[in-house]
Amino acid sequence: MSRIAYVNGQYVRHADAAVHVEDRGYQFADGVYEVCEVWQGRIVDMPRHFDRLDRSLGELRIDWPMARAAFEFVVRQVVRRNRVRNGLVYIQVTRGVSRRDHFFPPEEVAPSVVVTARSTSTEAANAQAAKGISVVSYPENRWPRVDIKTIALLPNVLAKQNAKENGGKEAWYVDTDGFVTEGGSTNAWIVTRDGTLVTRPAESGILRGITRTVILDLIQKEGLTFEERPFSLEEAYDAKEAFVTAATSIVMPVVQVDDRTIGNGHPGSVSTRLREVFHTATDFQMV
Amino acid sequence: MSRIAYVNGQYVRHADAAVHVEDRGYQFADGVYEVCEVWQGRIVDMPRHFDRLDRSLGELRIDWPMARAAFEFVVRQVVRRNRVRNGLVYIQVTRGVSRRDHFFPPEEVAPSVVVTARSTSTEAANAQAAKGISVVSYPENRWPRVDIKTIALLPNVLAKQNAKENGGKEAWYVDTDGFVTEGGSTNAWIVTRDGTLVTRPAESGILRGITRTVILDLIQKEGLTFEERPFSLEEAYDAKEAFVTAATSIVMPVVQVDDRTIGNGHPGSVSTRLREVFHTATDFQMV
């Protein structure tokens, strides 16, 4: 089966999925995106992702490309047409196609929409989670509006590539005060030696992760101790556990930060438990 | 005549010029660009633009998509096939098409190349220059690597749109120390009350503009007084003249900064002179 993508009103073969070279997403990074997990044939927390998409579009003053219900239908269709049971669905909206000019284009220019989906291996992800990952710290060098989920991801690309070249799977941004902000494409968490879960408030310098929000619910449910505050890289080095969260990795244990082993070098019990029970706290949309 | 674009090895109708939705330029802003002026049927300072492209590609570790001579041939061809005598040629290179993943793609993924050209009205530009433009200050909020000419231009889009909505044609970024860094798509200059030209060193917080470099040559030729140093927004308010430089606007006089009139509110003599003699200091490539 060839993969199918949705591009500006049409379902096309993935190989043929193309946008004009003067799409503002291509020349100005003038667009936003969302990635939802597909789990057992259902889309995880789509309403929350669409709520965040609404906020991102609003911050950039990009119009909704279609009614929300119609857009949700398209997303479900793309998942269904690609027969994804476990995987991801990717949603991108840009300010549309117009002759290159930094200023917003005329009112009549419609936003561009791309939706793609693909299967991922649950076994491979679980095997990775059983081992844990290494993260590599990186000086925070992004613009301050990282609360908007934009496609201007070049800084994240470079930070993550640096992590990879230093044996890691994720970068942790560290601000000038020595505090971890977030990962290159994940939110960052630690569990302190006294068992307290810590993550940075979404109000300052990070994206408000959907998976992060689910974890906050789970923490309540599970009766865990939690502090929402910045933590330093030094504190992370000495943590009992660490993990990252994102729709693409759910809860992924971190067993090394830079050259420092976290805890006993194996995924911690809190991280592992949160990963196991994750889908008890999510909402599902049938495709 | 329909316009022609070059896209990944082919000359195509501009209307059909498309790239894959998983081009990393579209999903990650993972690419760089150049814009050259076309003046009287000749490409202005192409070697300097290609030198800067080489630096941008090197900083991001994107391979040259083809030999430089072949690339220069393509650029000349696109100008010729569009019969541009006065206008612009736009060159973009991205890290290529690969399944979405922040990390650099496998070695075998080739960079993507797009070249477009279009005519612009010399009369309209000169009419604008005769009047001058207003600029609107904006807090510097870009990442520190603005020395690389990347397509991650969303911050610039927002700053320039803010300028437009406040009656301006350009934004001037102001850093936390109160100094002007550069424009949203131009370099920023003032002429002080004692006749000294001032612009910020290219070593800190700005792009090394090609047009800026030509102006430096012209300043020598014309025997003008010059200081390469940061200037504050307050100093700009009190300047005798101000102007911006870029391949798209050459030397464009600034007659207002925020709500402050510059000089007598008309283009200054130094700015006007530099605009007039600009092409005596440039290099040309026949198309």
Coordinates of C-alpha atoms in Angstrom, one line a residue:
Chain A
M1 CA 0.0 0.0 0.0
S2 CA 1.4 3.4 -0.9
R3 CA 1.1 6.0 1.7
I4 CA -1.5 8.8 1.4
A5 CA -1.2 12.4 2.4
Y6 CA -3.7 15.2 2.5
V7 CA -2.5 18.4 0.8
N8 CA -4.7 21.5 0.4
G9 CA -8.0 19.7 -0.2
Q10 CA -6.8 16.5 -1.8
Y11 CA -5.8 13.1 -0.8
V12 CA -2.7 12.2 -2.8
R13 CA 0.0 9.6 -2.9
H14 CA 2.6 10.5 -0.3
A15 CA 5.3 10.4 -3.1
D16 CA 3.3 13.1 -4.9
A17 CA 2.6 15.3 -1.9
A18 CA 3.9 18.6 -2.9
V19 CA 3.5 22.3 -2.1
H20 CA 4.5 25.4 -4.1
V21 CA 8.0 26.7 -3.7
E22 CA 6.4 30.1 -2.6
D23 CA 4.4 28.5 0.2
R24 CA 5.4 30.7 3.1
G25 CA 6.2 27.6 5.1
Y26 CA 9.1 26.9 2.7
Q27 CA 10.5 30.5 2.4
F28 CA 9.7 32.0 5.9
A29 CA 8.9 29.1 8.3
D30 CA 5.6 30.9 8.5
G31 CA 3.5 28.1 9.9
V32 CA 2.6 25.8 12.8
Y33 CA 2.2 22.1 13.4
E34 CA 1.0 19.3 15.6
V35 CA 1.9 15.7 16.0
C36 CA -0.6 13.3 17.6
E37 CA 0.1 9.7 18.7
V38 CA -2.1 7.0 17.1
W39 CA -2.5 4.1 19.6
Q40 CA -4.3 0.9 18.9
G41 CA -6.1 2.5 16.0
R42 CA -7.2 5.6 17.9
I43 CA -6.0 9.2 17.9
V44 CA -4.7 10.2 21.3
D45 CA -5.9 13.6 22.7
M46 CA -6.9 15.1 19.4
P47 CA -9.1 17.8 21.0
R48 CA -6.1 19.0 23.1
H49 CA -3.9 19.1 20.0
F50 CA -6.5 21.0 18.1
D51 CA -6.9 23.4 21.1
R52 CA -3.2 24.1 21.0
L53 CA -3.2 24.4 17.2
D54 CA -5.9 27.0 17.7
R55 CA -3.7 28.9 20.0
S56 CA -0.7 28.7 17.7
L57 CA -2.7 29.9 14.7
G58 CA -4.1 32.7 16.8
E59 CA -0.7 33.9 18.0
L60 CA 0.5 34.1 14.4
R61 CA -2.8 35.4 13.1
I62 CA -3.1 32.6 10.6
D63 CA -6.8 31.7 9.8
W64 CA -8.1 28.2 10.4
P65 CA -7.9 26.6 7.0
M66 CA -11.3 24.9 7.4
A67 CA -13.9 24.4 10.2
R68 CA -12.4 22.4 13.1
A69 CA -14.8 19.5 12.6
A70 CA -13.9 19.2 9.0
F71 CA -10.2 19.4 9.9
E72 CA -10.6 16.6 12.5
F73 CA -12.4 14.5 9.9
V74 CA -9.4 15.0 7.5
V75 CA -7.0 13.9 10.2
R76 CA -9.0 10.8 11.0
Q77 CA -9.2 10.1 7.2
V78 CA -5.4 10.3 6.8
V79 CA -4.9 7.9 9.7
R80 CA -7.5 5.5 8.3
R81 CA -6.3 5.6 4.7
N82 CA -2.8 4.8 5.8
R83 CA -4.1 2.0 8.0
V84 CA -2.1 3.2 11.0
R85 CA -2.8 1.4 14.2
N86 CA 0.2 2.5 16.1
G87 CA 2.1 5.5 14.9
L88 CA 1.8 9.3 14.3
V89 CA -0.3 11.8 12.5
Y90 CA 1.4 15.0 11.5
I91 CA -0.6 18.2 10.9
Q92 CA 0.9 21.4 9.4
V93 CA -0.7 24.7 8.6
T94 CA 1.1 27.6 6.9
R95 CA 0.1 31.1 5.9
G96 CA -0.3 29.9 2.3
V97 CA 1.2 30.6 -1.1
S98 CA 2.0 34.2 -2.1
R99 CA 4.8 36.0 -4.0
R100 CA 7.8 36.2 -1.6
D101 CA 7.4 39.2 0.7
H102 CA 7.9 39.2 4.5
F103 CA 4.6 41.1 5.1
F104 CA 1.5 39.0 5.6
P105 CA -0.1 38.3 2.2
P106 CA -3.4 39.7 1.0
E107 CA -6.5 38.5 2.9
E108 CA -7.6 36.3 0.1
V109 CA -4.6 34.0 0.4
A110 CA -5.8 30.8 2.0
P111 CA -3.6 28.9 4.5
S112 CA -2.0 25.7 3.3
V113 CA -2.7 22.4 5.1
V114 CA -0.7 19.2 5.0
V115 CA -1.6 16.0 7.0
T116 CA 0.5 12.9 6.9
A117 CA 0.5 9.7 9.0
R118 CA 2.8 6.8 9.4
S119 CA 3.1 3.6 11.5
T120 CA 5.8 3.2 14.1
S121 CA 7.1 0.2 15.9
T122 CA 5.7 -0.2 19.4
E123 CA 8.2 -2.9 20.0
A124 CA 11.1 -0.7 19.0
A125 CA 9.8 2.1 21.2
N126 CA 9.3 -0.2 24.2
A127 CA 12.8 -1.7 23.7
Q128 CA 14.3 1.8 23.7
A129 CA 12.2 2.7 26.8
A130 CA 13.5 -0.4 28.6
K131 CA 17.1 0.7 28.0
G132 CA 16.5 4.5 28.5
I133 CA 18.2 7.3 26.5
S134 CA 21.1 9.7 27.0
V135 CA 20.5 13.4 26.7
V136 CA 23.1 16.1 25.9
S137 CA 22.8 19.6 27.3
Y138 CA 22.9 22.6 24.9
P139 CA 22.9 26.3 25.5
E140 CA 19.4 27.7 25.0
N141 CA 19.5 29.7 21.8
R142 CA 16.0 29.8 20.5
W143 CA 13.8 32.9 20.2
P144 CA 11.5 33.6 23.3
R145 CA 8.3 32.5 21.5
V146 CA 8.9 28.8 21.9
D147 CA 5.4 28.6 23.5
I148 CA 4.1 28.7 19.8
K149 CA 4.5 25.4 18.0
T150 CA 6.1 26.8 14.9
I151 CA 7.9 25.1 12.0
A152 CA 10.9 27.4 12.6
L153 CA 12.8 24.4 14.0
L154 CA 16.3 24.9 12.7
P155 CA 17.7 25.6 16.2
N156 CA 16.1 22.4 17.4
V157 CA 17.5 20.5 14.5
L158 CA 21.1 21.7 15.3
A159 CA 20.7 21.0 19.1
K160 CA 19.4 17.5 18.5
Q161 CA 22.0 16.7 15.9
N162 CA 24.7 17.8 18.4
A163 CA 23.1 15.4 20.9
K164 CA 23.3 12.6 18.4
E165 CA 26.9 13.3 17.6
N166 CA 27.7 13.1 21.3
G167 CA 25.9 9.8 21.9
G168 CA 22.5 11.1 22.9
K169 CA 19.0 10.9 21.5
E170 CA 17.7 14.2 22.8
A171 CA 19.1 17.7 23.6
W172 CA 18.3 19.5 26.8
Y173 CA 18.4 23.3 26.5
V174 CA 20.0 25.1 29.4
D175 CA 19.3 28.8 30.0
T176 CA 21.8 31.3 31.1
D177 CA 20.9 30.8 34.8
G178 CA 21.8 27.1 34.4
F179 CA 18.2 25.8 34.4
V180 CA 17.0 23.2 31.9
T181 CA 14.2 24.6 29.8
E182 CA 13.1 21.7 27.7
G183 CA 14.3 19.1 25.1
G184 CA 14.8 19.7 21.4
S185 CA 11.4 18.1 20.8
T186 CA 10.2 17.0 24.3
N187 CA 9.5 18.3 27.8
A188 CA 12.1 17.5 30.5
W189 CA 11.4 16.0 33.9
I190 CA 13.4 14.7 36.9
V191 CA 12.5 12.8 40.0
T192 CA 14.5 14.1 43.0
R193 CA 16.2 11.8 45.5
D194 CA 13.2 12.3 47.9
G195 CA 10.9 11.1 45.1
T196 CA 9.4 14.4 44.0
L197 CA 8.6 14.8 40.3
V198 CA 9.8 18.2 39.0
T199 CA 9.1 19.9 35.7
R200 CA 9.4 23.5 34.5
P201 CA 6.2 25.7 34.5
A202 CA 4.8 26.0 31.0
E203 CA 4.5 29.7 31.5
S204 CA 8.2 30.4 30.9
G205 CA 10.4 29.4 28.1
I206 CA 8.8 26.1 27.0
L207 CA 6.0 24.6 24.9
R208 CA 3.0 23.5 26.9
G209 CA 3.2 19.8 25.9
I210 CA 0.1 17.8 25.6
T211 CA 1.8 14.7 26.9
R212 CA 3.2 16.8 29.8
T213 CA -0.4 17.8 30.7
V214 CA -1.5 14.1 30.7
I215 CA 1.4 13.4 33.0
L216 CA 0.2 16.1 35.4
D217 CA -3.2 14.4 35.5
L218 CA -1.5 11.0 36.1
I219 CA 0.6 12.4 38.9
Q220 CA -2.6 13.4 40.7
K221 CA -4.3 10.1 40.1
E222 CA -1.3 8.2 41.3
G223 CA -0.9 10.4 44.3
L224 CA 2.7 11.3 43.5
T225 CA 4.6 14.3 44.9
F226 CA 5.1 17.0 42.4
E227 CA 6.7 20.5 42.1
E228 CA 6.3 22.7 39.1
R229 CA 9.5 24.7 39.1
P230 CA 12.7 25.1 37.0
F231 CA 15.4 22.6 37.8
S232 CA 19.1 23.1 37.1
L233 CA 21.4 20.9 35.0
E234 CA 23.3 20.2 38.2
E235 CA 20.1 19.0 39.9
A236 CA 19.4 16.8 37.0
Y237 CA 22.9 15.2 37.2
D238 CA 22.1 14.2 40.8
A239 CA 18.5 13.2 40.2
K240 CA 17.1 9.8 41.1
E241 CA 15.4 9.6 37.7
A242 CA 14.9 11.6 34.6
F243 CA 12.6 11.3 31.6
V244 CA 11.2 13.2 28.6
T245 CA 7.7 13.4 27.4
A246 CA 6.2 14.0 23.9
A247 CA 3.5 12.6 21.7
T248 CA 6.2 10.8 19.7
S249 CA 7.8 9.1 22.7
I250 CA 5.2 9.2 25.5
V251 CA 7.3 8.8 28.6
M252 CA 11.0 8.0 27.7
P253 CA 13.3 7.3 30.6
V254 CA 16.6 9.2 30.6
V255 CA 19.6 7.2 32.1
Q256 CA 22.4 9.6 31.2
V257 CA 22.7 13.4 31.0
D258 CA 26.0 14.5 29.4
D259 CA 28.7 12.3 31.0
R260 CA 26.7 11.7 34.2
T261 CA 24.8 8.5 34.9
I262 CA 21.3 9.1 36.3
G263 CA 20.3 7.0 39.3
N264 CA 21.6 3.4 38.7
G265 CA 21.8 3.9 35.0
H266 CA 18.6 2.1 34.3
P267 CA 15.1 3.5 33.8
G268 CA 13.6 4.5 37.1
S269 CA 10.4 3.0 38.6
V270 CA 8.4 6.3 38.5
S271 CA 9.2 6.8 34.8
T272 CA 8.5 3.2 34.0
R273 CA 5.2 3.3 35.9
L274 CA 4.1 6.5 34.1
R275 CA 4.8 5.0 30.8
E276 CA 2.9 1.9 31.6
V277 CA -0.3 3.7 32.8
F278 CA 0.0 6.6 30.3
H279 CA -3.0 5.6 28.1
T280 CA -5.3 5.3 31.1
A281 CA -5.2 9.1 31.3
T282 CA -5.6 10.1 27.7
D283 CA -8.6 10.8 25.6
F284 CA -9.2 8.9 22.4
Q285 CA -10.8 9.7 19.0
M286 CA -11.8 6.7 16.9
V287 CA -10.6 7.1 13.4
Chain B
M1 CA 5.3 34.7 -21.0
S2 CA 4.8 32.4 -18.1
R3 CA 7.5 32.6 -15.4
I4 CA 10.1 29.9 -15.1
A5 CA 11.6 28.4 -12.0
Y6 CA 14.4 26.0 -11.4
V7 CA 13.6 23.2 -9.0
N8 CA 15.9 20.3 -8.3
G9 CA 17.4 19.8 -11.7
Q10 CA 14.5 21.0 -13.9
Y11 CA 13.3 24.3 -15.4
V12 CA 9.5 24.3 -14.8
R13 CA 6.6 26.8 -15.1
H14 CA 6.6 28.9 -12.0
A15 CA 3.0 27.8 -11.4
D16 CA 4.2 24.2 -11.2
A17 CA 7.2 24.8 -9.1
A18 CA 6.7 22.5 -6.2
V19 CA 8.7 20.6 -3.5
H20 CA 7.8 17.6 -1.5
V21 CA 5.9 18.2 1.8
E22 CA 8.8 16.4 3.6
D23 CA 11.4 18.8 2.2
R24 CA 13.2 19.8 5.4
G25 CA 12.8 23.4 4.3
Y26 CA 9.1 23.0 4.8
Q27 CA 9.0 21.1 8.1
F28 CA 12.2 22.4 9.9
A29 CA 13.3 25.7 8.2
D30 CA 16.4 23.7 7.5
G31 CA 17.8 25.7 4.7
V32 CA 19.5 28.9 3.5
Y33 CA 18.9 31.5 0.8
E34 CA 20.3 34.4 -1.1
V35 CA 18.7 37.2 -3.1
C36 CA 20.7 39.0 -5.8
E37 CA 19.7 42.2 -7.6
V38 CA 19.4 42.1 -11.4
W39 CA 20.3 45.5 -12.8
Q40 CA 20.2 46.3 -16.5
G41 CA 20.3 42.7 -17.4
R42 CA 23.2 41.8 -15.2
I43 CA 23.4 40.0 -11.9
V44 CA 24.9 42.2 -9.2
D45 CA 27.7 40.8 -7.1
M46 CA 26.9 37.1 -7.7
P47 CA 30.4 36.0 -6.5
R48 CA 29.9 37.7 -3.1
H49 CA 26.4 36.1 -2.8
F50 CA 27.8 32.7 -3.6
D51 CA 30.7 33.2 -1.1
R52 CA 28.1 34.0 1.6
L53 CA 26.0 31.0 0.5
D54 CA 29.1 28.9 0.9
R55 CA 29.5 30.1 4.4
S56 CA 25.8 29.6 5.3
L57 CA 25.9 26.0 3.9
G58 CA 29.1 25.4 5.8
E59 CA 27.7 26.6 9.1
L60 CA 24.7 24.3 8.8
R61 CA 26.8 21.5 7.2
I62 CA 24.6 21.3 4.1
D63 CA 26.4 20.1 1.0
W64 CA 26.7 22.2 -2.1
P65 CA 23.9 20.8 -4.3
M66 CA 26.1 21.0 -7.4
A67 CA 29.4 22.5 -8.4
R68 CA 29.5 26.3 -7.9
A69 CA 30.0 27.0 -11.6
A70 CA 27.0 24.9 -12.5
F71 CA 25.0 26.6 -9.9
E72 CA 26.0 30.0 -11.2
F73 CA 25.0 28.8 -14.7
V74 CA 21.5 27.9 -13.3
V75 CA 21.1 31.3 -11.7
R76 CA 22.0 33.1 -15.0
Q77 CA 19.6 30.7 -16.9
V78 CA 16.7 31.5 -14.6
V79 CA 17.3 35.2 -15.0
R80 CA 17.5 34.9 -18.8
R81 CA 14.5 32.5 -19.2
N82 CA 12.4 35.1 -17.2
R83 CA 13.8 37.9 -19.3
V84 CA 14.5 39.9 -16.2
R85 CA 16.4 43.1 -16.9
N86 CA 15.7 44.8 -13.5
G87 CA 14.6 42.7 -10.6
L88 CA 15.7 39.9 -8.3
V89 CA 16.9 36.4 -8.4
Y90 CA 16.1 34.2 -5.4
I91 CA 18.2 31.1 -4.5
Q92 CA 17.3 28.6 -1.8
V93 CA 19.0 25.4 -0.7
T94 CA 17.6 23.1 1.9
R95 CA 18.9 19.9 3.5
G96 CA 16.6 17.9 1.2
V97 CA 13.7 15.5 1.4
S98 CA 13.6 12.8 4.1
R99 CA 11.1 11.2 6.4
R100 CA 10.4 13.8 9.2
D101 CA 13.0 13.5 11.9
H102 CA 15.0 16.4 13.5
F103 CA 18.3 14.6 13.1
F104 CA 20.2 15.2 9.8
P105 CA 19.1 12.7 7.2
P106 CA 21.3 9.9 5.8
E107 CA 24.3 11.0 3.7
E108 CA 22.6 10.0 0.4
V109 CA 19.9 12.6 0.8
A110 CA 20.6 15.4 -1.7
P111 CA 20.0 19.0 -0.9
S112 CA 17.0 20.7 -2.6
V113 CA 17.6 23.7 -4.8
V114 CA 15.1 26.3 -5.9
V115 CA 15.9 29.4 -8.1
T116 CA 13.3 31.9 -9.1
A117 CA 13.5 35.4 -10.6
R118 CA 11.1 38.2 -11.2
S119 CA 11.1 41.8 -12.6
T120 CA 10.6 44.7 -10.3
S121 CA 9.8 48.3 -11.1
T122 CA 12.8 50.6 -11.0
E123 CA 10.5 53.6 -11.3
A124 CA 8.5 52.5 -8.2
A125 CA 11.6 51.8 -6.2
N126 CA 13.1 55.2 -7.2
A127 CA 9.8 56.9 -6.3
Q128 CA 9.9 55.3 -2.9
A129 CA 13.5 56.3 -2.4
A130 CA 12.6 59.9 -3.3
K131 CA 10.1 59.9 -0.5
G132 CA 12.0 57.7 2.0
I133 CA 10.5 55.2 4.3
S134 CA 9.5 55.0 7.9
V135 CA 10.9 52.3 10.2
V136 CA 9.4 50.9 13.4
S137 CA 11.6 49.7 16.2
Y138 CA 11.1 46.2 17.6
P139 CA 12.7 44.3 20.5
E140 CA 15.4 41.9 19.2
N141 CA 13.9 38.5 19.7
R142 CA 15.8 36.3 17.2
W143 CA 18.2 33.5 17.9
P144 CA 21.9 34.5 18.1
R145 CA 22.9 32.9 14.7
V146 CA 21.5 35.7 12.5
D147 CA 24.9 35.7 10.9
I148 CA 23.6 32.6 8.9
K149 CA 21.2 33.5 6.2
T150 CA 18.6 30.9 7.0
I151 CA 15.0 30.5 6.0
A152 CA 13.8 30.4 9.6
L153 CA 12.4 33.9 9.0
L154 CA 9.2 33.8 11.1
P155 CA 10.5 36.3 13.7
N156 CA 11.4 38.7 10.8
V157 CA 8.0 38.3 9.3
L158 CA 6.3 39.2 12.6
A159 CA 8.6 42.2 13.2
K160 CA 8.1 43.5 9.6
Q161 CA 4.3 43.0 9.8
N162 CA 4.3 45.0 13.1
A163 CA 6.1 47.8 11.3
K164 CA 3.6 47.8 8.5
E165 CA 0.7 47.9 10.9
N166 CA 2.3 51.0 12.5
G167 CA 2.9 52.8 9.2
G168 CA 6.4 51.6 8.5
K169 CA 8.1 49.7 5.7
E170 CA 10.8 48.1 7.8
A171 CA 11.4 47.0 11.4
W172 CA 14.6 47.9 13.3
Y173 CA 15.6 45.4 15.9
V174 CA 16.8 46.9 19.2
D175 CA 18.8 44.8 21.6
T176 CA 18.4 44.8 25.4
D177 CA 21.2 47.5 25.6
G178 CA 19.1 49.9 23.4
F179 CA 21.3 49.4 20.3
V180 CA 19.8 48.9 16.9
T181 CA 21.0 45.6 15.5
E182 CA 19.6 45.5 12.0
G183 CA 16.4 45.7 10.0
G184 CA 13.9 42.8 9.4
S185 CA 15.5 42.2 6.0
T186 CA 18.1 45.1 5.7
N187 CA 21.1 46.5 7.4
A188 CA 20.6 49.7 9.4
W189 CA 22.7 53.0 9.0
I190 CA 22.7 56.5 10.3
V191 CA 24.5 59.7 9.5
T192 CA 25.3 61.7 12.6
R193 CA 24.9 65.4 12.9
D194 CA 28.6 65.8 12.2
G195 CA 28.3 63.8 9.0
T196 CA 29.7 60.5 10.2
L197 CA 28.2 57.4 8.7
V198 CA 27.6 54.7 11.3
T199 CA 26.7 51.0 11.1
R200 CA 27.0 48.1 13.4
P201 CA 30.0 45.7 13.0
A202 CA 29.0 42.5 11.2
E203 CA 30.7 40.5 13.9
S204 CA 27.9 40.9 16.4
G205 CA 24.2 40.2 16.0
I206 CA 23.7 40.9 12.3
L207 CA 24.0 39.4 8.9
R208 CA 27.0 40.5 6.9
G209 CA 25.1 42.2 4.1
I210 CA 26.5 42.2 0.6
T211 CA 25.0 45.6 -0.1
R212 CA 26.5 46.8 3.2
T213 CA 29.9 45.7 2.0
V214 CA 29.5 47.6 -1.3
I215 CA 28.6 50.7 0.7
L216 CA 31.8 50.3 2.8
D217 CA 33.8 50.4 -0.5
L218 CA 31.8 53.4 -1.7
I219 CA 32.5 55.3 1.6
Q220 CA 36.2 54.9 1.0
K221 CA 35.9 55.9 -2.6
E222 CA 33.9 58.9 -1.8
G223 CA 36.1 59.9 1.1
L224 CA 33.3 59.9 3.7
T225 CA 33.8 59.7 7.4
F226 CA 32.8 56.4 8.9
E227 CA 32.6 54.6 12.2
E228 CA 31.7 50.9 12.5
R229 CA 30.1 50.7 15.9
P230 CA 26.6 50.0 17.4
F231 CA 24.3 53.0 17.5
S232 CA 21.4 53.3 19.9
L233 CA 17.8 54.0 19.0
E234 CA 18.1 57.3 20.7
E235 CA 21.0 58.2 18.5
A236 CA 19.0 57.2 15.5
Y237 CA 16.1 59.5 16.5
D238 CA 18.6 62.4 16.6
A239 CA 20.5 61.5 13.4
K240 CA 20.9 63.8 10.4
E241 CA 20.1 60.9 8.1
A242 CA 19.2 57.3 8.2
F243 CA 18.9 54.6 5.6
V244 CA 18.7 50.8 5.1
T245 CA 20.6 48.6 2.7
A246 CA 19.8 45.3 1.0
A247 CA 19.9 43.7 -2.4
T248 CA 16.2 44.2 -2.7
S249 CA 16.3 47.9 -1.9
I250 CA 19.9 49.0 -2.5
V251 CA 20.1 52.2 -0.4
M252 CA 16.7 53.2 0.9
P253 CA 16.5 56.5 2.8
V254 CA 14.7 56.5 6.2
V255 CA 12.8 59.7 7.0
Q256 CA 11.0 58.5 10.2
V257 CA 11.9 56.1 13.0
D258 CA 8.9 55.3 15.3
D259 CA 7.2 58.7 15.8
R260 CA 10.4 60.7 15.3
T261 CA 11.2 62.6 12.1
I262 CA 14.8 62.1 10.9
G263 CA 16.6 65.2 9.7
N264 CA 14.1 67.4 7.8
G265 CA 11.8 64.5 7.0
H266 CA 13.2 64.2 3.5
P267 CA 15.9 61.8 2.2
G268 CA 19.4 63.1 3.1
S269 CA 22.1 64.0 0.7
V270 CA 24.5 61.2 1.8
S271 CA 21.9 58.5 1.4
T272 CA 20.8 59.9 -1.9
R273 CA 24.3 60.1 -3.2
L274 CA 25.1 56.5 -2.2
R275 CA 22.0 55.3 -3.9
E276 CA 22.9 57.2 -7.1
V277 CA 26.5 55.9 -7.3
F278 CA 25.8 52.5 -5.9
H279 CA 26.3 50.5 -9.1
T280 CA 29.7 52.1 -9.7
A281 CA 31.0 49.9 -6.9
T282 CA 29.4 46.6 -7.7
D283 CA 30.6 43.7 -9.7
F284 CA 28.4 42.3 -12.5
Q285 CA 27.8 39.0 -14.1
M286 CA 26.3 38.9 -17.5
V287 CA 23.3 36.6 -17.7

